[in-house]
C-alpha angles and dihedrals in degrees: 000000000000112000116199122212117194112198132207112194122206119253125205099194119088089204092047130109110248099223129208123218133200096211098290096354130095112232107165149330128229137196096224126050079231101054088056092051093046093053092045090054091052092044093049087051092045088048098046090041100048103020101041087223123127121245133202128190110217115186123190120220135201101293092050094258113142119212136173114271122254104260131177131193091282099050101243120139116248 
C-alpha cells in the first residue's frame, strides 16, 4: 500500500514562508508555522478519508531532525 509523508521543513527566517511537501512535491506555502501544520492535518484526513492511504506528518526542527507531528483523534495539530 502507498504511504504518503507531508513535510514540513524548518525555517530559520521570521519573515519566510513555512512550506508543505507531499513527499517530493511542493503544495503549498504558509506564512505561520501553525497555518502549515494545520493544512497538512486536513490533507492527511481528506487523503485517508478519501484515498484509504495512509498518511503520516513529518516536521523538521532546528537541528534538521525530522520527527512525526503531534496528532490527536481529530486530526488537529497540537
Amino acid at each position: 500500500m502507498q504511504r504518503t509523508t507531508l513535510y514540513v521543513p524548518f525555517n530559520a527566517s521570521s519573515r519566510g514562508q513555512w512550506s508543505l511537501r507531499r513527499n517530493a512535491e511542493l503544495v503549498g506555502q504558509f506564512p505561520t508555522r501553525e497555518e502549515a501544520l494545520r493544512h497538512a492535518a486536513a490533507l492527511a484526513a481528506a487523503i485517508r478519508a478519501q484515498q484509504g492511504q495512509p498518511a503520516q506528518i513529518k516536521v523538521e526542527d532546528e537541528a534538521g531532525l525530522w520527527s512525526p507531528a503531534d496528532m490527536d483523534a481529530g486530526d488537529e495539530v497540537t
